[in-house]
């Protein structure tokens, strides 16, 4: 594949130029010299990257294609597909990461020489990191052959990644050199995370959010290497993109990681990703776990698993007599209970498994006998209910099951039940339409870990109404064997008692008075003001695109990455006027690849897509059809700009931010710059119009727009307090906390 033969779609062109796809469609219609399609389909044509780059540069819309975009377009346009390209790139990045000097020696020459020498180097580094390491370089560091050690108790699974040959590598040499150059700037780990994040589409892969993966690892006892009993051998039998195994390796890099996935391409990419992040042994395999277990002799210290939900074709017919069904043969509709028993079968005695489960698995009648046997034999130790929105599918309150393979020591005949459903309200302090739908991961983590660790240490836990309770097994062995935590916990203490309701009412009264003072006066009757042309008449106007080209504005789009510890300003935050979200949405919604955050917390965890807001920036959502523009204040400053947002950074000597935001919110202005599809509306920010006014006149308008924004915020707070007062009053009456009189 020659570099100038790389193809790019309209979405790729939009990303290169920092515009919406509607702008690319307009360019194709308005400019006769726009490059002609060379492939793709009629609805999604493909263009030559070199021709597009040249055209954008002639039009002054692009100074130079960024290296990271060039590399990605080469991956996306690879003749063997992006998965094959990412595998080759991952092999080379692993060589760059493990043996940088050797890469420099090999790359110093022609493309033909590089393709000829590279296979041997790649074969060696893959054998050491992903194959049978002992056969190449002796035991892995820290391997003492202890019981449960993967390398000391069973033969290793076949390597998941086959070293590419010279003829396979030769067409990809420009891509491989570009990836290595990008790694020299950003690090091999970060480069691969960026490319994998672009490749993995959440619509086609169920991804585990990194925060939830960390919680699952902690529940399995993943402390530091000095923690007594800390798991060393970890298995994920449905590893996907490896988020759970990365979480396991975060505190103890020398852990042996084993993963299996039914998708061969995903198993390869995950193996390379883990090898870049974890210096310990990594073994992955591509096969259907239930039908073709790649690690039948493994006895792991811990198993972490996010299995596929509601599978009917999981092997019910052909696996009827499988020895893994120690607790009963799962029904066709109980694929999750098959995964539970597979995980238990791969544990050593006393080992811990943590699985993410759908809530129905705790209550379906078809699974009650298996649930009962798990309880009787002491295999199921805890069920933790998560709030909706914690992980996909986001509409369901998923559960975490903590299991332990029974050993010779008798287990306590109790089960810990935890419900973290109160986390969203505790985190946001708001309800109703303005409340953010996602839970606060820190609150969920605190509730779950605090209850589990206290129960593990002492064997007892004081009852926590509405949150946690240790339930005797005998109390659960009824006709239903329903393990749903909320059905066995005492009701929570009423959140809004009489004193709290009085305080809410006082705040509501004060806010109503403030709202009345902030309400804008009605415009006086009569002819329009002399400068009304500036607000939409025939006066001189410009566009955002012209202001960007003239240097008065800087335009950037929200990325898919983030930085650990920084809040994220999402499109929902902008639409509802709420504070930035506490967790990066790239990490939450695309957790399978972990966004841009590295497992070790090093500087590699900052994604190049990251844009950090400043006070005075103007932020707009580009989808949804709502005319909203928000000026970033000090409270929202320092947040990461989320996806589906455009940030405009005005030159303070030329543009007033409140003036700019106010006119960008105009309904007619917004409609003029929007494209309307059958299912969505897309805003082309560059087409929005702004009046040409002196700075002092801009500031006059800006003060009016700022006052309207304050009024809008007061109205929003009135709605929140009013709903809180109504909900609390209902609860207080129904719970008997206040008399009806």
XYZ file of C-alpha atoms in Angstrom:
741
model
C 0.000 0.000 0.000
C 1.601 3.222 -1.118
C 1.053 6.204 1.144
C -0.583 8.258 -1.597
C -3.096 5.439 -2.206
C -4.657 5.736 1.242
C -8.384 6.395 1.049
C -10.419 8.578 3.356
C -14.176 8.927 3.861
C -16.191 12.116 4.296
C -16.083 11.584 8.071
C -12.293 11.397 7.885
C -12.140 14.598 5.826
C -14.314 16.353 8.399
C -11.968 15.215 11.168
C -8.922 16.423 9.245
C -10.390 19.879 8.669
C -12.121 20.192 12.039
C -15.595 20.662 10.554
C -18.871 18.772 10.458
C -19.777 16.303 7.733
C -22.320 18.767 6.363
C -19.455 21.118 5.494
C -17.747 18.370 3.472
C -21.001 17.767 1.562
C -21.227 21.486 0.824
C -17.635 21.546 -0.463
C -18.397 18.709 -2.865
C -21.424 20.577 -4.241
C -19.899 24.049 -4.421
C -16.363 23.309 -5.636
C -15.911 21.710 -9.032
C -12.267 20.928 -8.271
C -13.049 18.888 -5.150
C -11.420 15.435 -5.498
C -13.556 12.779 -7.146
C -14.454 9.562 -5.301
C -12.197 6.592 -5.995
C -14.121 3.956 -4.064
C -16.673 3.296 -1.360
C -20.367 3.494 -2.088
C -22.719 6.146 -3.419
C -23.838 7.053 0.110
C -20.353 6.731 1.636
C -17.742 7.518 -1.023
C -13.989 7.253 -0.456
C -11.359 9.723 -1.661
C -7.596 9.627 -1.997
C -6.030 11.134 1.128
C -3.227 12.821 -0.828
C -5.711 14.569 -3.179
C -7.896 15.670 -0.273
C -4.903 17.003 1.626
C -3.732 18.975 -1.394
C -7.210 20.445 -1.987
C -7.642 21.451 1.674
C -4.246 23.143 1.629
C -5.077 25.078 -1.572
C -8.306 26.288 0.007
C -6.503 27.418 3.147
C -8.503 24.982 5.248
C -5.532 22.889 6.344
C -1.891 23.694 6.918
C -0.768 20.072 7.205
C -2.421 16.752 7.948
C -1.510 15.880 11.552
C 0.654 12.784 11.859
C -1.886 11.014 14.046
C -4.631 11.561 11.446
C -2.388 10.389 8.634
C -1.562 7.201 10.547
C -5.199 6.557 11.349
C -6.306 7.070 7.754
C -3.647 4.595 6.653
C -4.993 2.107 9.196
C -8.595 2.671 8.114
C -7.727 2.399 4.424
C -5.470 -0.648 4.672
C -6.262 -3.156 1.887
C -6.455 -6.036 4.400
C -8.742 -4.086 6.711
C -8.129 -1.968 9.810
C -7.921 -4.982 12.155
C -5.038 -6.515 10.197
C -3.326 -3.123 10.006
C -3.695 -2.592 13.770
C -2.208 -6.024 14.427
C 0.883 -5.164 12.384
C 1.126 -1.750 14.024
C 0.759 -3.325 17.470
C 3.585 -5.785 16.755
C 5.883 -2.957 15.678
C 4.920 -0.766 18.658
C 5.671 -3.680 20.972
C 9.132 -3.940 19.389
C 9.588 -0.161 19.747
C 8.505 -0.393 23.391
C 10.593 -3.463 24.303
C 13.677 -2.991 22.109
C 13.837 0.612 20.815
C 17.471 0.352 19.760
C 16.769 -2.716 17.647
C 13.913 -0.911 15.916
C 16.159 2.017 15.025
C 18.758 -0.344 13.581
C 16.170 -2.244 11.544
C 14.378 0.874 10.299
C 17.603 2.562 9.118
C 17.399 1.581 5.477
C 15.054 1.002 2.592
C 11.482 -0.216 2.908
C 12.512 -3.545 1.395
C 15.275 -4.011 3.986
C 12.904 -3.161 6.822
C 10.282 -5.654 5.587
C 12.946 -8.352 5.257
C 14.491 -7.900 8.716
C 11.383 -7.117 10.724
C 9.708 -10.582 10.832
C 12.527 -12.178 12.853
C 12.535 -9.336 15.390
C 8.755 -9.424 15.706
C 8.726 -13.204 16.085
C 11.200 -12.953 18.965
C 9.406 -10.211 20.891
C 6.018 -11.887 20.372
C 7.375 -15.222 21.597
C 8.788 -13.612 24.728
C 5.709 -11.550 25.570
C 2.802 -13.579 24.151
C 4.103 -17.071 23.484
C 5.901 -19.616 25.641
C 8.256 -17.207 27.363
C 10.208 -19.922 29.187
C 11.178 -21.548 25.904
C 12.776 -18.340 24.669
C 14.190 -16.482 27.613
C 13.620 -18.562 30.724
C 10.960 -18.064 33.391
C 9.239 -14.731 33.665
C 10.568 -12.403 36.389
C 9.222 -13.415 39.763
C 8.056 -16.872 38.621
C 8.706 -19.274 41.472
C 6.535 -22.095 40.190
C 4.126 -21.701 43.068
C 0.821 -23.569 42.952
C -1.660 -21.744 40.817
C 1.052 -20.242 38.642
C 0.080 -20.452 35.021
C 3.617 -21.099 33.857
C 4.218 -23.831 36.421
C 1.011 -25.846 36.293
C -0.097 -26.297 32.693
C 1.076 -25.901 29.121
C 0.660 -22.407 27.712
C -2.109 -21.701 25.211
C -1.035 -21.140 21.611
C 0.047 -17.540 20.943
C -2.861 -15.370 19.812
C -0.745 -13.273 17.412
C 1.029 -14.797 14.433
C 4.180 -12.894 13.444
C 3.636 -11.224 10.033
C 5.821 -12.201 7.119
C 7.989 -9.941 4.984
C 5.595 -9.885 1.982
C 2.724 -9.040 4.339
C 4.692 -6.188 5.913
C 6.084 -4.592 2.759
C 2.875 -2.782 1.659
C 2.445 -1.494 5.226
C 5.927 -0.038 5.709
C 4.810 3.647 5.374
C 2.137 2.987 7.994
C 4.601 1.245 10.314
C 7.155 4.048 10.021
C 4.430 6.608 10.726
C 3.230 4.698 13.787
C 6.788 4.479 15.117
C 7.234 8.218 14.538
C 4.007 8.895 16.422
C 5.230 6.628 19.231
C 8.440 8.671 19.439
C 6.250 11.718 20.192
C 3.592 10.197 22.440
C 4.873 6.795 23.555
C 4.046 3.364 22.160
C 1.306 2.727 24.695
C -0.552 5.925 24.030
C -0.210 5.571 20.264
C -1.792 2.122 20.329
C -4.537 3.292 22.711
C -5.391 6.122 20.321
C -5.608 3.842 17.286
C -7.521 1.118 19.131
C -9.948 3.682 20.511
C -10.652 4.893 16.980
C -11.130 1.327 15.768
C -13.429 0.011 18.483
C -17.018 1.059 17.860
C -19.257 0.873 20.957
C -22.213 0.128 18.661
C -20.647 -3.224 17.778
C -18.790 -4.047 21.005
C -20.080 -4.136 24.570
C -17.393 -2.268 26.470
C -16.697 -2.329 30.194
C -16.138 1.184 31.618
C -12.680 1.505 33.221
C -14.129 2.705 36.541
C -16.277 -0.396 36.806
C -13.300 -2.567 35.823
C -11.288 -1.056 38.685
C -14.123 -1.821 41.110
C -14.329 -5.441 39.929
C -10.568 -5.859 40.300
C -10.674 -4.468 43.826
C -13.539 -6.784 44.787
C -11.366 -9.693 43.620
C -8.614 -8.570 45.995
C -6.318 -6.868 43.480
C -4.195 -4.944 45.935
C -0.514 -4.165 45.598
C 2.119 -6.904 45.259
C 2.802 -6.855 49.003
C -0.804 -7.465 49.984
C -1.202 -10.959 51.541
C -3.114 -13.279 49.221
C -3.116 -10.795 46.358
C -4.086 -12.723 43.186
C -1.209 -13.470 40.854
C -2.822 -15.445 38.021
C -5.854 -13.663 36.531
C -8.241 -14.881 33.830
C -10.894 -13.095 31.785
C -12.725 -15.678 29.643
C -14.625 -12.985 27.695
C -11.838 -10.423 27.532
C -13.036 -8.171 24.706
C -10.544 -5.322 24.511
C -8.863 -6.276 27.800
C -10.166 -3.562 30.132
C -10.657 -5.939 33.067
C -7.188 -7.452 32.685
C -5.650 -3.976 32.466
C -7.375 -3.131 35.728
C -5.938 -6.295 37.271
C -2.413 -5.369 36.162
C -2.613 -1.766 37.353
C -1.467 -2.330 40.938
C 0.668 -5.430 40.323
C 2.304 -5.389 36.855
C 3.928 -8.821 37.339
C 0.582 -10.626 37.345
C 0.053 -13.355 34.755
C -2.837 -12.338 32.524
C -4.940 -14.827 30.584
C -7.737 -13.820 28.233
C -10.001 -15.468 25.702
C -12.441 -14.031 23.191
C -14.445 -15.558 20.365
C -13.401 -12.819 17.903
C -9.905 -13.611 16.548
C -9.154 -9.996 15.607
C -10.136 -8.765 19.070
C -8.023 -11.455 20.755
C -4.986 -10.331 18.747
C -5.475 -6.636 19.453
C -6.098 -7.284 23.140
C -2.955 -9.396 23.447
C -0.848 -6.599 21.991
C -2.554 -3.972 24.120
C -1.931 -5.920 27.327
C 1.664 -6.666 26.350
C 2.289 -2.928 25.973
C 0.866 -2.175 29.411
C 1.749 -5.174 31.567
C 5.359 -6.416 31.794
C 4.219 -9.777 33.187
C 3.227 -12.815 31.077
C 0.264 -12.315 28.745
C -1.644 -15.192 27.150
C -4.730 -14.712 25.015
C -6.599 -17.103 22.748
C -9.314 -16.797 20.115
C -12.115 -19.334 20.567
C -15.649 -19.697 21.884
C -14.967 -20.026 25.611
C -17.904 -22.259 26.525
C -17.472 -24.562 23.518
C -13.675 -24.415 23.168
C -11.959 -23.507 26.439
C -8.360 -22.497 25.670
C -7.185 -22.874 29.297
C -8.720 -26.136 30.554
C -5.889 -26.825 33.018
C -5.645 -23.297 34.400
C -6.409 -22.720 38.070
C -6.426 -18.969 38.434
C -6.294 -16.949 41.625
C -8.945 -14.579 40.288
C -11.390 -14.481 37.381
C -12.913 -11.225 36.123
C -15.654 -11.490 33.535
C -18.187 -9.339 31.699
C -19.971 -12.131 29.788
C -22.362 -11.647 26.873
C -25.943 -11.353 28.083
C -29.047 -13.261 26.968
C -27.325 -15.655 24.589
C -29.532 -18.501 23.379
C -26.936 -20.198 21.205
C -24.307 -20.751 23.910
C -23.949 -24.522 23.443
C -26.868 -25.883 25.445
C -27.275 -28.986 23.268
C -23.644 -30.058 22.838
C -22.504 -29.254 26.405
C -25.148 -31.181 28.345
C -22.587 -33.458 30.072
C -19.792 -30.928 30.535
C -17.976 -31.392 33.877
C -18.083 -27.647 34.538
C -21.768 -27.810 35.532
C -21.063 -28.634 39.190
C -24.053 -26.639 40.372
C -26.582 -27.794 37.784
C -27.078 -27.831 34.027
C -28.058 -24.311 32.910
C -31.273 -23.847 30.973
C -31.091 -22.532 27.421
C -32.152 -19.102 28.704
C -29.523 -19.064 31.472
C -26.297 -18.471 29.541
C -25.045 -16.204 32.335
C -25.190 -19.101 34.818
C -23.097 -21.149 32.384
C -20.476 -18.381 32.500
C -20.665 -18.324 36.316
C -19.881 -22.043 36.497
C -17.119 -21.784 33.891
C -15.438 -19.065 35.975
C -15.713 -21.162 39.144
C -14.229 -24.159 37.318
C -11.138 -22.133 36.379
C -10.435 -21.005 39.959
C -8.141 -22.641 42.466
C -9.669 -23.470 45.835
C -10.380 -20.205 47.625
C -9.980 -18.167 44.433
C -12.352 -15.283 43.748
C -14.447 -14.517 40.666
C -16.289 -11.260 39.990
C -18.837 -11.197 37.173
C -21.007 -8.419 35.768
C -24.510 -9.880 35.458
C -27.920 -8.753 34.181
C -30.428 -8.248 37.012
C -32.711 -10.978 35.645
C -30.075 -13.621 36.442
C -30.793 -13.045 40.135
C -34.509 -13.764 39.876
C -35.433 -15.853 36.796
C -37.273 -19.016 37.867
C -35.362 -21.099 35.327
C -32.147 -20.497 37.266
C -33.393 -20.877 40.835
C -31.980 -24.383 41.354
C -28.470 -23.357 40.318
C -28.685 -20.221 42.478
C -29.804 -22.354 45.398
C -26.847 -24.736 45.006
C -24.417 -21.826 44.717
C -25.784 -20.587 48.051
C -25.807 -23.957 49.811
C -22.208 -24.739 48.896
C -20.948 -21.261 49.774
C -19.828 -20.351 46.245
C -21.823 -17.114 46.031
C -20.522 -14.592 48.546
C -22.078 -11.264 47.498
C -24.510 -9.649 45.076
C -24.032 -5.911 44.475
C -26.702 -3.974 42.573
C -25.402 -1.099 40.457
C -27.353 2.015 39.420
C -28.651 2.262 35.830
C -26.070 3.871 33.576
C -23.048 2.228 35.172
C -22.359 0.033 32.122
C -24.118 -0.955 28.897
C -26.981 -1.633 28.554
C -27.332 1.664 30.416
C -31.064 1.290 31.063
C -30.556 -1.714 33.378
C -29.406 -1.758 37.029
C -26.727 -4.426 36.496
C -25.381 -6.653 39.278
C -21.924 -7.738 40.362
C -21.659 -11.307 41.634
C -18.698 -12.103 43.883
C -18.006 -15.839 43.985
C -15.406 -18.011 45.669
C -14.503 -21.575 44.802
C -15.285 -23.662 47.895
C -12.341 -25.360 49.552
C -11.905 -27.620 52.547
C -12.575 -24.821 55.040
C -16.293 -24.386 55.833
C -17.734 -21.093 54.638
C -20.059 -18.794 56.512
C -23.734 -19.517 55.701
C -24.493 -15.896 54.804
C -24.472 -13.727 51.690
C -23.731 -10.014 51.484
C -26.348 -8.035 49.568
C -25.515 -4.439 48.585
C -27.598 -1.874 46.706
C -25.811 1.222 45.358
C -28.920 2.644 43.667
C -28.775 5.741 45.874
C -25.451 6.795 44.338
C -26.781 9.108 41.560
C -28.847 11.320 43.892
C -26.032 11.428 46.428
C -23.586 12.458 43.726
C -25.594 15.076 41.836
C -27.899 16.489 44.470
C -30.508 17.070 41.758
C -33.490 15.282 40.295
C -35.729 15.675 37.302
C -34.869 16.678 33.754
C -31.798 18.618 34.754
C -30.212 15.709 36.622
C -27.357 13.946 34.898
C -28.386 10.342 34.082
C -25.101 8.640 34.924
C -24.157 7.585 38.452
C -21.216 8.960 40.372
C -18.633 6.178 40.046
C -16.813 7.288 43.183
C -19.960 6.956 45.292
C -20.785 3.543 43.793
C -17.241 2.377 44.461
C -17.250 3.656 48.047
C -20.554 1.970 48.931
C -19.668 -1.378 47.351
C -16.053 -1.649 48.496
C -16.703 -0.415 52.010
C -19.397 -3.033 52.579
C -17.473 -5.904 50.949
C -14.143 -5.221 52.637
C -15.753 -4.813 56.059
C -17.601 -8.111 55.591
C -14.427 -9.852 54.379
C -12.363 -8.657 57.356
C -14.748 -9.510 60.152
C -17.422 -11.815 58.734
C -20.133 -9.489 60.001
C -21.596 -6.189 58.857
C -23.913 -3.891 60.712
C -27.148 -3.475 58.821
C -27.200 -0.394 56.589
C -30.811 0.490 55.675
C -31.289 0.668 51.941
C -27.596 -0.033 51.262
C -26.217 -3.313 52.649
C -27.123 -6.334 54.744
C -25.713 -9.785 55.493
C -28.536 -12.258 54.827
C -28.523 -15.864 56.104
C -28.594 -18.346 53.240
C -31.583 -20.132 54.757
C -33.650 -16.946 54.338
C -33.019 -16.968 50.582
C -33.794 -20.632 49.896
C -37.488 -20.211 49.150
C -39.411 -21.100 46.015
C -37.907 -18.192 44.028
C -34.349 -17.941 45.408
C -34.493 -14.280 44.406
C -31.114 -12.611 45.021
C -32.120 -9.067 44.045
C -30.621 -6.939 46.869
C -33.420 -4.360 47.039
C -35.940 -7.085 47.960
C -34.022 -8.125 51.073
C -32.771 -4.788 52.418
C -34.590 -2.689 55.005
C -35.970 0.520 53.501
C -33.653 3.520 53.575
C -34.175 6.330 55.995
C -36.342 8.995 54.388
C -33.947 11.369 52.657
C -36.142 14.421 53.208
C -37.415 14.642 56.770
C -39.548 17.532 58.022
C -36.500 19.676 58.809
C -35.001 19.111 55.363
C -38.319 19.895 53.663
C -38.555 23.199 55.555
C -35.036 24.086 54.354
C -35.934 23.148 50.759
C -39.063 25.322 50.937
C -37.043 28.286 52.234
C -34.507 27.878 49.404
C -37.350 27.664 46.900
C -38.926 30.883 48.215
C -35.592 32.727 48.001
C -34.933 31.415 44.509
C -38.409 32.445 43.321
C -37.771 35.977 44.580
C -34.411 36.033 42.808
C -36.022 34.766 39.607
C -38.590 37.539 39.687
C -35.823 40.144 40.035
C -33.819 38.619 37.167
C -36.751 38.316 34.755
C -36.098 40.548 31.712
C -38.415 43.454 31.203
C -40.826 43.315 28.290
C -39.608 45.324 25.265
C -41.315 48.737 24.969
C -43.800 49.199 22.111
C -42.766 51.211 19.109
C -40.245 51.045 16.275
C -37.087 48.900 16.670
C -33.931 50.396 18.111
C -31.520 52.110 15.678
C -29.023 49.269 15.930
C -31.616 46.509 15.472
C -30.036 45.673 12.144
C -27.141 44.231 14.088
C -29.401 41.610 15.633
C -30.666 40.235 12.399
C -31.441 43.105 10.037
C -29.455 44.294 7.046
C -26.350 45.423 8.945
C -22.909 44.014 8.228
C -22.413 40.450 9.431
C -19.666 37.854 9.337
C -19.555 34.131 9.978
C -17.755 31.999 12.507
C -15.740 30.482 9.670
C -14.512 33.902 8.552
C -13.640 34.852 12.128
C -11.633 31.636 12.474
C -9.738 32.304 9.246
C -9.073 35.872 10.361
C -7.640 34.768 13.700
C -10.332 36.342 15.872
C -11.558 32.898 16.895
C -9.997 29.500 17.518
C -12.269 26.546 16.763
C -11.664 23.062 18.169
C -13.893 20.001 18.446
C -14.330 17.683 21.387
C -12.333 14.463 21.284
C -12.781 10.870 22.447
C -10.035 10.979 25.048
C -9.497 12.540 28.403
C -7.076 13.018 31.239
C -7.254 11.147 34.464
C -8.616 13.255 37.311
C -10.113 16.012 35.124
C -13.883 16.498 34.891
C -15.473 16.376 31.443
C -17.880 18.892 29.953
C -20.388 16.819 27.988
C -23.044 17.907 25.519
C -25.682 17.065 28.149
C -23.938 19.348 30.637
C -24.096 22.197 28.124
C -27.754 21.560 27.256
C -28.873 21.346 30.899
C -26.519 23.967 32.337
C -25.022 21.570 34.883
C -21.445 21.372 36.127
C -18.919 19.241 34.214
C -19.281 15.497 34.726
C -16.862 13.977 37.262
C -15.640 11.177 34.967
C -14.332 11.283 31.398
C -17.064 10.125 28.995
C -14.449 8.681 26.664
C -13.382 6.445 29.486
C -16.962 5.715 30.581
C -18.635 5.102 27.188
C -15.702 3.585 25.467
C -14.217 1.715 28.308
C -13.081 -1.208 26.307
C -10.082 0.678 25.131
C -9.747 2.816 28.166
C -9.780 6.144 26.362
C -6.416 7.771 26.788
C -5.735 6.700 30.364
C -2.903 4.273 30.874
C -2.980 1.543 33.448
C 0.073 2.837 35.263
C -1.128 6.433 35.491
C 1.888 7.791 33.627
C 1.927 10.784 31.315
C 0.750 8.533 28.499
C -2.799 8.859 29.824
C -3.393 12.242 28.129
C -5.028 11.778 24.756
C -4.151 14.146 21.944
C -7.909 14.575 21.424
C -8.069 16.284 24.808
C -9.157 19.940 24.800
C -9.226 21.666 28.199
C -11.662 24.537 28.636
C -10.773 28.036 29.829
C -12.930 30.763 31.324
C -14.356 32.838 28.457
C -14.589 29.979 25.956
C -17.898 29.497 24.146
C -19.125 25.915 23.837
C -21.870 24.641 21.508
C -23.426 21.193 20.946
C -23.366 20.245 17.256
C -26.229 17.746 17.335
C -29.715 17.629 18.740
C -31.221 20.773 17.207
C -31.272 22.824 20.442
C -29.972 26.415 19.994
C -27.586 26.541 22.951
C -24.244 28.289 23.429
C -22.613 28.419 26.828
C -19.857 30.701 28.077
C -17.417 28.737 30.234
C -17.145 30.269 33.695
C -14.530 29.644 36.395
C -16.489 26.651 37.734
C -16.391 24.894 34.347
C -12.845 25.998 33.506
C -10.250 23.244 33.375
C -12.659 20.533 32.200
C -12.072 18.266 29.217
C -14.226 19.073 26.188
C -16.447 16.076 25.439
C -17.667 14.617 22.188
C -20.306 16.337 20.017
C -19.137 19.739 21.249
C -17.382 22.610 19.492
C -15.333 25.127 21.452
C -14.799 28.702 20.240
C -12.001 30.619 21.942
C -12.397 34.354 21.093
C -9.573 36.862 21.007
C -10.552 39.144 23.939
C -9.245 42.189 22.051
C -11.671 41.506 19.213
C -14.687 39.594 20.482
C -16.733 39.611 23.682
C -17.651 35.997 24.622
C -21.138 36.820 25.928
C -21.908 38.807 22.774
C -20.722 35.882 20.664
C -22.673 33.256 22.630
C -25.843 35.322 22.612
C -25.993 35.741 18.854
C -25.029 32.127 18.244
C -28.147 31.131 20.228
C -30.505 32.956 17.899
C -33.167 30.573 16.569
C -33.054 31.862 12.980
C -29.266 31.856 13.021
C -29.222 28.282 14.311
C -31.710 27.024 11.731
C -29.776 28.676 8.922
C -26.592 26.815 9.871
C -28.182 23.410 10.530
C -28.632 20.433 8.266
C -31.750 18.342 8.833
C -31.700 14.589 8.312
C -34.539 12.152 8.874
C -33.372 11.249 12.379
C -31.019 14.004 13.542
C -30.018 17.648 13.190
C -26.393 18.662 12.696
C -25.041 22.155 13.246
C -22.294 23.543 10.989
C -20.810 26.034 13.448
C -18.725 27.767 10.776
C -21.898 28.977 9.047
C -23.325 30.739 12.111
C -23.544 34.501 11.641
C -22.272 37.221 13.956
C -22.856 40.992 13.557
C -19.834 43.197 12.924
C -19.843 45.610 15.871
C -17.217 47.579 17.788
C -16.004 45.921 20.965
C -17.796 48.416 23.234
C -21.094 47.755 21.445
C -20.453 44.018 21.748
C -20.048 44.386 25.495
C -23.380 46.217 25.763
C -25.093 43.278 24.095
C -23.004 40.867 26.161
C -24.278 42.322 29.440
C -27.878 41.728 28.325
C -27.088 38.179 27.272
C -25.330 37.523 30.595
C -28.432 38.717 32.467
C -30.590 36.340 30.436
C -28.230 33.496 31.275
C -28.531 34.245 34.998
C -32.325 34.252 34.678
C -32.212 30.916 32.875
C -30.059 29.417 35.627
C -32.454 30.656 38.313
C -35.405 29.070 36.489
C -33.529 25.801 36.295
C -32.837 25.861 40.032
C -36.506 26.607 40.767
C -37.500 23.506 38.778
C -35.029 21.316 40.673
C -36.049 22.585 44.097
C -39.734 22.315 43.245
C -39.425 18.713 42.158
C -37.341 17.882 45.228
C -39.997 19.443 47.469
C -42.785 17.498 45.761
C -40.936 14.174 45.931
C -39.946 14.697 49.546
C -43.483 15.649 50.546
C -44.909 12.501 48.954
C -42.309 10.339 50.720
C -42.810 12.043 54.080
C -46.594 11.518 53.914
C -46.435 7.902 52.739
C -43.751 7.000 55.310
C -45.625 8.669 58.149
C -42.828 11.157 58.821
C -45.334 14.059 58.798
C -49.075 14.062 59.610
C -51.556 14.875 56.811
C -52.579 18.041 58.657
